[in-house]
Amino acid sequence: MNPAESDTEAQLLKSLPEHLAPFGTERSNLIPILQMVQKHFSYLPAAAMEIVARHLDIPLAEVYGVATFYNQFRFTPPGRHPIKVCLGTACHVKGGDIILENFERKLGIRDGETTADREFSIERVACVGCCALAPVALVGETVHGNMAPSKIEGLFTRIQVEKEMAQRKKRENEPDA
Amino acid sequence: MMVEITVDGRVLTVQAGQSLLEACLANDIYVPNLCHLPGMADPPASCRLCFVEVDGMPQPVTSCTVAVTGGLVARTDTPAVRRLQRSALRLLLSVHEVDCKNCPANKRCELQRLARFLKVGLKPKDLPAPRKTPAVDDTHPCFSFYPNRCVLCGKCVEACRRAPGETVMAFSRRGFETILYFDVNAAEAGRCENCQACVEICPVGALVMKAD
């Protein structure tokens, strides 16, 4: 995590009680609250779950138990380039699990995890809605159809090139320091 | 109010509203059970072992969730009941690491007792045996947790709930991945000092006190 990111997270944590105020303290509010927290942080930080447990006056273990039950909730921050590998029926038949495995090996993380530099995260999804292009992977919002293990290297190179281009542009636009 | 019920041909006088399982156990009629604790307001009925046949009900029912009423007639040892119990126990044993020789619960393990009673082999054949990693969780300051011995009966969670202080145990995740979760921070802050409720109640040796 870079300093800027941990700063915004600390700020969000500070403002969390404010966001909790509209919710009552009945335990039935737990899931809507967790959804709200995930919307703000894009994941469920441990510190935020503690605040939620105190707000509802229920054990932290119970909050954690409920949160882990649902696939919707994640406990690691998503990367700047979230990679979603489709394992819906069509992609499954076309070897989506092989694509997933290749991403995992390339990045050295498992599905549901984020790289240490927070650049990439991998998750599996069930159908993106373009089965004709199976197997499909999403990088950010971009759909990559007809995926093959051989395409993965090129994909990362492209992201790297785009990043460098953006940096160069930024430098050119900025007046010399 | 006391009512009369008939179990296996015996007439019992029991408290109305009590669960049928508790009524049987209190009168020395053994009904296999694993997840039951006396005084549960809302029994989870998750072990699927306490089946009995009750007259008027089309199928065997879990006796922990039946409240006794006057005139109830039940049988605890019909073939249909035993078949359900054997299947349930076989499934429980399939996720249980059977290594009795190296298990502290050997000889006082509830699974061994149930297997003997229901005449089920300890190592069920033809069933996949999913295992969890790591096999031992030593993060808790007081006890070690062996996920592959745990059969998710939930007694420890209930015991933790009943113990004084904040509840630190719950189940997390789901399906085959369901695993016991405990709040290590709360435990380190002293919540689990002098309380071994969960370790004492574990029927299968999945929670073992650390030697210190």
Coordinates of C-alpha atoms in Angstrom, one line a residue:
Chain A
M1 CA 0.0 0.0 0.0
N2 CA 1.4 3.4 -0.9
P3 CA 1.1 6.3 1.6
A4 CA -1.6 8.1 -0.3
E5 CA -3.8 5.0 -0.2
S6 CA -3.4 4.3 3.5
D7 CA -4.2 8.0 4.1
T8 CA -7.5 7.8 2.3
E9 CA -8.3 4.6 4.1
A10 CA -7.6 6.2 7.5
Q11 CA -9.9 9.0 6.5
L12 CA -12.6 6.7 5.4
L13 CA -12.3 4.8 8.7
K14 CA -12.7 8.1 10.6
S15 CA -15.9 8.9 8.7
L16 CA -17.3 5.4 9.0
P17 CA -19.4 6.1 12.2
E18 CA -21.1 8.9 10.3
H19 CA -22.1 6.5 7.5
L20 CA -23.3 4.0 10.1
A21 CA -25.5 6.5 11.9
P22 CA -28.5 6.1 9.4
F23 CA -28.5 2.4 10.1
G24 CA -30.2 1.1 13.2
T25 CA -28.5 -1.1 15.7
E26 CA -30.6 -4.2 15.0
R27 CA -28.5 -7.1 13.9
S28 CA -30.6 -7.5 10.8
N29 CA -28.8 -4.4 9.5
L30 CA -25.5 -6.3 9.3
I31 CA -25.5 -7.2 5.7
P32 CA -26.7 -3.8 4.4
I33 CA -24.0 -2.2 6.5
L34 CA -21.3 -4.6 5.2
Q35 CA -22.4 -3.7 1.6
M36 CA -22.1 0.0 2.4
V37 CA -18.6 -0.5 3.9
Q38 CA -17.5 -2.5 0.9
K39 CA -18.8 0.3 -1.4
H40 CA -16.7 2.8 0.4
F41 CA -13.5 0.9 0.9
S42 CA -14.0 -1.5 -2.1
Y43 CA -13.2 -4.3 0.4
L44 CA -13.8 -5.1 4.1
P45 CA -10.9 -3.9 6.2
A46 CA -10.5 -5.6 9.6
A47 CA -10.7 -2.2 11.4
A48 CA -14.0 -1.4 9.7
M49 CA -15.5 -4.7 10.7
E50 CA -14.5 -4.0 14.3
I51 CA -16.4 -0.7 14.1
V52 CA -19.4 -2.4 12.6
A53 CA -19.4 -5.0 15.4
R54 CA -19.3 -2.3 18.0
H55 CA -22.1 -0.4 16.2
L56 CA -24.4 -3.4 16.3
D57 CA -23.1 -4.6 19.6
I58 CA -22.4 -8.1 18.3
P59 CA -19.2 -10.2 18.5
L60 CA -16.6 -9.5 15.9
A61 CA -16.5 -13.2 15.2
E62 CA -20.1 -13.1 14.1
V63 CA -19.5 -10.2 11.7
Y64 CA -16.6 -12.1 10.3
G65 CA -18.7 -15.3 10.0
V66 CA -21.4 -13.6 8.1
A67 CA -19.1 -11.7 5.8
T68 CA -17.1 -14.8 4.8
F69 CA -20.3 -16.7 4.0
Y70 CA -21.0 -14.4 1.0
N71 CA -18.9 -14.3 -2.1
Q72 CA -19.8 -10.7 -2.5
F73 CA -17.5 -9.6 0.3
R74 CA -13.8 -9.5 -0.1
F75 CA -11.1 -9.0 2.6
T76 CA -8.2 -7.9 0.4
P77 CA -8.3 -4.6 -1.5
P78 CA -8.8 -5.0 -5.2
G79 CA -5.8 -4.2 -7.4
R80 CA -5.7 -1.2 -9.7
H81 CA -6.3 -3.7 -12.5
P82 CA -8.7 -6.2 -11.2
I83 CA -8.6 -9.4 -13.3
K84 CA -11.8 -11.3 -13.5
V85 CA -11.6 -14.8 -15.0
C86 CA -14.9 -16.2 -16.2
L87 CA -15.7 -19.7 -15.2
G88 CA -19.3 -19.8 -16.4
T89 CA -20.5 -22.8 -18.3
A90 CA -19.1 -21.9 -21.7
C91 CA -15.8 -20.6 -20.4
H92 CA -15.5 -23.7 -18.1
V93 CA -16.0 -26.0 -21.1
K94 CA -13.4 -23.9 -23.1
G95 CA -10.8 -24.3 -20.3
G96 CA -11.4 -21.1 -18.2
D97 CA -9.7 -22.9 -15.3
I98 CA -6.5 -23.1 -17.3
I99 CA -6.7 -19.4 -18.0
L100 CA -7.2 -18.7 -14.3
E101 CA -4.3 -20.9 -13.4
N102 CA -2.1 -19.1 -15.8
F103 CA -2.9 -15.7 -14.4
E104 CA -2.3 -17.1 -10.9
R105 CA 1.1 -18.4 -11.9
K106 CA 2.1 -15.3 -13.7
L107 CA 1.2 -13.0 -10.8
G108 CA 2.1 -15.4 -8.0
I109 CA -1.2 -14.9 -6.2
R110 CA -4.3 -17.1 -5.8
D111 CA -7.8 -16.3 -6.9
G112 CA -9.2 -13.8 -4.4
E113 CA -5.8 -12.2 -3.6
T114 CA -4.0 -9.0 -4.6
T115 CA -0.4 -8.5 -5.5
A116 CA 1.8 -6.8 -2.9
D117 CA 2.0 -3.6 -5.0
R118 CA -1.8 -3.6 -5.3
E119 CA -1.5 -3.5 -9.1
F120 CA -3.4 -6.7 -9.8
S121 CA -6.0 -8.8 -8.2
I122 CA -7.6 -12.0 -9.4
E123 CA -11.1 -13.2 -8.9
R124 CA -13.3 -15.7 -10.6
V125 CA -16.7 -14.7 -11.9
A126 CA -19.6 -16.8 -13.2
C127 CA -20.5 -15.5 -16.7
V128 CA -19.7 -12.1 -18.1
G129 CA -22.4 -12.4 -20.8
C130 CA -20.3 -12.9 -23.9
C131 CA -20.2 -16.7 -24.0
A132 CA -19.4 -16.6 -27.8
L133 CA -16.0 -15.3 -26.9
A134 CA -15.2 -18.1 -24.4
P135 CA -12.9 -18.3 -22.6
V136 CA -13.2 -14.8 -21.4
A137 CA -11.2 -12.7 -18.9
L138 CA -11.7 -9.1 -17.8
V139 CA -8.8 -6.8 -17.0
G140 CA -10.3 -3.7 -15.5
E141 CA -13.4 -3.0 -17.6
T142 CA -11.9 -4.4 -20.8
V143 CA -13.1 -7.8 -22.1
H144 CA -10.6 -10.1 -23.5
G145 CA -12.2 -12.9 -25.5
N146 CA -10.9 -16.1 -26.9
M147 CA -8.2 -16.1 -24.1
A148 CA -5.3 -18.4 -24.4
P149 CA -2.3 -18.9 -22.1
S150 CA -0.1 -17.5 -24.8
K151 CA -2.0 -14.2 -24.7
I152 CA -1.4 -13.5 -21.1
E153 CA 2.2 -12.3 -21.4
G154 CA 1.2 -9.9 -24.1
L155 CA -1.7 -8.6 -22.0
F156 CA 0.7 -7.6 -19.2
T157 CA 3.2 -6.0 -21.6
R158 CA 0.4 -3.9 -23.0
I159 CA -0.7 -2.7 -19.5
Q160 CA 3.0 -1.9 -18.7
V161 CA 3.3 0.1 -22.0
E162 CA 0.1 2.0 -21.4
K163 CA 1.3 2.9 -17.9
E164 CA 4.6 4.1 -19.2
M165 CA 2.8 6.2 -21.9
A166 CA 0.6 7.8 -19.4
Q167 CA 3.5 8.7 -17.2
R168 CA 5.4 10.2 -20.2
K169 CA 2.4 12.2 -21.1
K170 CA 2.0 13.4 -17.6
R171 CA 5.7 14.5 -17.5
E172 CA 5.3 16.3 -20.8
N173 CA 2.2 18.2 -19.7
E174 CA 3.8 19.2 -16.4
P175 CA 6.0 22.3 -16.5
D176 CA 9.6 21.5 -15.7
A177 CA 10.2 21.4 -12.0
Chain B
M1 CA -47.3 -29.5 32.7
M2 CA -46.4 -33.2 32.5
V3 CA -47.6 -35.3 29.6
E4 CA -47.4 -39.0 28.7
I5 CA -45.6 -40.1 25.6
T6 CA -44.8 -43.5 24.2
V7 CA -41.2 -44.2 23.0
D8 CA -40.3 -47.7 21.8
G9 CA -43.4 -49.1 23.6
R10 CA -42.4 -47.5 26.9
V11 CA -44.7 -44.9 28.4
L12 CA -42.8 -41.9 29.7
T13 CA -44.0 -39.0 31.7
V14 CA -42.2 -35.9 30.6
Q15 CA -42.5 -32.1 30.6
A16 CA -44.6 -30.8 27.8
G17 CA -42.7 -28.6 25.3
Q18 CA -39.4 -30.3 26.1
S19 CA -37.6 -31.6 23.0
L20 CA -38.3 -35.2 22.2
L21 CA -34.5 -35.9 22.2
E22 CA -34.1 -34.5 25.7
A23 CA -37.1 -36.5 26.9
C24 CA -35.6 -39.7 25.5
L25 CA -32.1 -39.1 26.9
A26 CA -33.6 -38.2 30.4
N27 CA -35.3 -41.6 30.4
D28 CA -32.3 -43.7 29.4
I29 CA -33.4 -44.1 25.8
Y30 CA -30.3 -43.4 23.8
V31 CA -30.8 -41.5 20.5
P32 CA -27.6 -40.8 18.7
N33 CA -26.8 -37.1 18.7
L34 CA -23.8 -34.9 18.2
C35 CA -24.7 -31.2 17.9
H36 CA -27.2 -31.2 20.8
L37 CA -26.6 -29.3 24.0
P38 CA -29.3 -29.2 26.8
G39 CA -31.2 -25.9 26.9
M40 CA -30.7 -24.8 23.3
A41 CA -33.5 -22.5 22.4
D42 CA -33.1 -23.0 18.7
P43 CA -31.4 -26.3 18.0
P44 CA -29.3 -26.3 14.8
A45 CA -30.3 -29.9 14.0
S46 CA -27.1 -30.0 11.9
C47 CA -25.6 -33.4 12.8
R48 CA -28.7 -35.2 11.3
L49 CA -28.2 -38.1 13.8
C50 CA -31.1 -37.8 16.2
F51 CA -33.7 -39.1 13.8
V52 CA -36.8 -40.9 15.2
E53 CA -40.1 -42.0 13.7
V54 CA -43.1 -40.2 15.1
D55 CA -46.6 -41.6 14.4
G56 CA -48.5 -39.3 12.1
M57 CA -45.4 -37.9 10.4
P58 CA -44.7 -39.3 6.9
Q59 CA -40.9 -39.4 7.4
P60 CA -38.4 -39.7 10.2
V61 CA -37.8 -36.4 12.0
T62 CA -34.9 -35.0 14.0
S63 CA -36.0 -35.5 17.6
C64 CA -34.2 -32.3 18.8
T65 CA -36.6 -30.1 16.9
V66 CA -39.8 -31.9 18.0
A67 CA -41.5 -30.6 21.1
V68 CA -43.3 -33.3 23.0
T69 CA -47.1 -33.2 23.3
G70 CA -49.4 -35.6 25.1
G71 CA -50.0 -38.9 23.4
L72 CA -47.0 -38.6 21.1
V73 CA -45.8 -42.1 19.9
A74 CA -42.3 -42.4 18.6
R75 CA -39.8 -45.2 17.7
T76 CA -36.1 -44.7 17.8
D77 CA -34.8 -47.9 16.1
T78 CA -36.6 -48.5 12.9
P79 CA -34.7 -49.5 9.7
A80 CA -35.5 -46.1 8.1
V81 CA -34.1 -44.2 11.1
R82 CA -30.9 -46.3 11.2
R83 CA -30.4 -45.9 7.5
L84 CA -30.5 -42.1 7.8
Q85 CA -28.2 -42.1 10.8
R86 CA -25.7 -44.4 9.2
S87 CA -25.5 -42.2 6.1
A88 CA -25.2 -39.1 8.2
L89 CA -22.4 -40.6 10.3
R90 CA -20.6 -41.9 7.2
L91 CA -20.6 -38.4 5.7
L92 CA -19.4 -36.9 9.0
L93 CA -16.6 -39.4 9.1
S94 CA -15.6 -38.7 5.5
V95 CA -14.5 -35.2 6.5
H96 CA -12.8 -36.4 9.7
E97 CA -9.2 -37.3 9.8
V98 CA -9.3 -40.8 11.3
D99 CA -6.0 -41.2 13.1
C100 CA -7.3 -42.4 16.5
K101 CA -3.9 -43.6 17.7
N102 CA -2.4 -40.1 17.6
C103 CA -5.6 -38.3 18.7
P104 CA -6.0 -37.1 22.3
A105 CA -9.7 -37.9 22.1
N106 CA -9.1 -41.6 21.4
K107 CA -11.4 -43.8 23.5
R108 CA -13.6 -40.8 24.6
C109 CA -14.4 -39.6 21.1
E110 CA -18.0 -39.2 20.3
L111 CA -17.5 -40.4 16.7
Q112 CA -16.0 -43.7 17.9
R113 CA -18.9 -44.2 20.2
L114 CA -21.4 -43.4 17.5
A115 CA -19.7 -45.7 15.0
R116 CA -19.8 -48.5 17.4
F117 CA -23.5 -47.9 18.2
L118 CA -24.5 -47.6 14.6
K119 CA -22.1 -50.3 13.3
V120 CA -20.4 -48.0 10.8
G121 CA -16.7 -48.4 9.8
L122 CA -14.5 -45.5 10.9
K123 CA -13.1 -45.1 7.4
P124 CA -16.1 -44.9 5.1
K125 CA -15.3 -46.3 1.6
D126 CA -16.4 -44.7 -1.7
L127 CA -16.6 -41.2 -0.3
P128 CA -14.3 -38.4 -1.2
A129 CA -12.2 -37.2 1.8
P130 CA -11.8 -33.4 1.5
R131 CA -9.0 -32.1 3.8
K132 CA -8.2 -28.6 4.9
T133 CA -4.9 -26.9 5.0
P134 CA -3.1 -26.1 7.3
A135 CA -3.9 -29.2 9.3
V136 CA -3.1 -27.4 12.6
D137 CA -3.9 -23.8 13.6
D138 CA -1.8 -22.6 16.4
T139 CA -2.7 -18.9 16.3
H140 CA -4.9 -19.0 19.4
P141 CA -2.9 -18.4 22.6
C142 CA -4.5 -21.2 24.6
F143 CA -5.4 -24.1 22.3
S144 CA -4.5 -25.7 19.0
F145 CA -7.2 -26.2 16.4
Y146 CA -7.2 -29.3 14.1
P147 CA -9.6 -28.4 11.3
N148 CA -9.5 -31.9 9.9
R149 CA -10.7 -33.5 13.1
C150 CA -13.5 -30.9 13.4
V151 CA -16.9 -32.1 12.2
L152 CA -18.6 -28.7 12.6
C153 CA -21.0 -29.8 15.3
G154 CA -21.0 -26.2 16.7
K155 CA -20.8 -27.2 20.3
C156 CA -17.8 -25.0 20.9
V157 CA -19.5 -22.0 19.4
E158 CA -22.5 -22.5 21.6
A159 CA -20.3 -23.0 24.7
C160 CA -18.4 -19.8 23.9
R161 CA -21.7 -18.0 23.6
R162 CA -22.8 -19.3 27.0
A163 CA -19.5 -18.5 28.6
P164 CA -19.1 -15.1 30.4
G165 CA -17.6 -12.4 28.3
E166 CA -17.6 -11.6 24.6
T167 CA -18.2 -14.5 22.1
V168 CA -15.1 -15.1 20.2
M169 CA -16.0 -18.1 18.1
A170 CA -18.1 -18.5 15.0
F171 CA -18.2 -20.5 11.8
S172 CA -16.7 -18.8 8.7
R173 CA -17.0 -19.4 5.0
R174 CA -19.4 -22.1 3.8
G175 CA -19.9 -25.5 2.3
F176 CA -16.9 -27.8 2.4
E177 CA -14.8 -24.8 3.3
T178 CA -16.7 -24.0 6.4
I179 CA -14.2 -23.7 9.2
L180 CA -14.2 -22.6 12.8
Y181 CA -13.1 -19.0 13.3
F182 CA -11.9 -17.5 16.6
D183 CA -11.0 -13.9 17.3
V184 CA -7.3 -14.2 18.2
N185 CA -7.1 -10.5 19.2
A186 CA -9.8 -10.9 21.8
A187 CA -8.2 -14.1 23.0
E188 CA -4.9 -12.3 23.4
A189 CA -6.6 -9.5 25.2
G190 CA -7.5 -12.1 27.9
R191 CA -10.9 -13.2 27.0
C192 CA -10.0 -16.9 26.9
E193 CA -8.0 -16.8 30.2
N194 CA -9.4 -19.3 32.6
C195 CA -12.1 -20.4 30.2
Q196 CA -11.7 -23.8 28.4
A197 CA -15.4 -24.2 27.7
C198 CA -14.8 -24.9 24.0
V199 CA -11.9 -27.3 24.5
E200 CA -13.9 -29.2 27.2
I201 CA -16.9 -29.6 25.1
C202 CA -15.3 -30.6 21.8
P203 CA -16.4 -34.2 21.2
V204 CA -13.7 -35.1 18.7
G205 CA -10.4 -33.6 19.9
A206 CA -10.3 -30.8 17.3
L207 CA -9.5 -28.3 20.1
V208 CA -6.6 -29.2 22.2
M209 CA -5.1 -27.2 25.1
K210 CA -1.5 -26.1 24.5
A211 CA 1.0 -27.5 26.9
D212 CA 2.7 -24.6 28.7

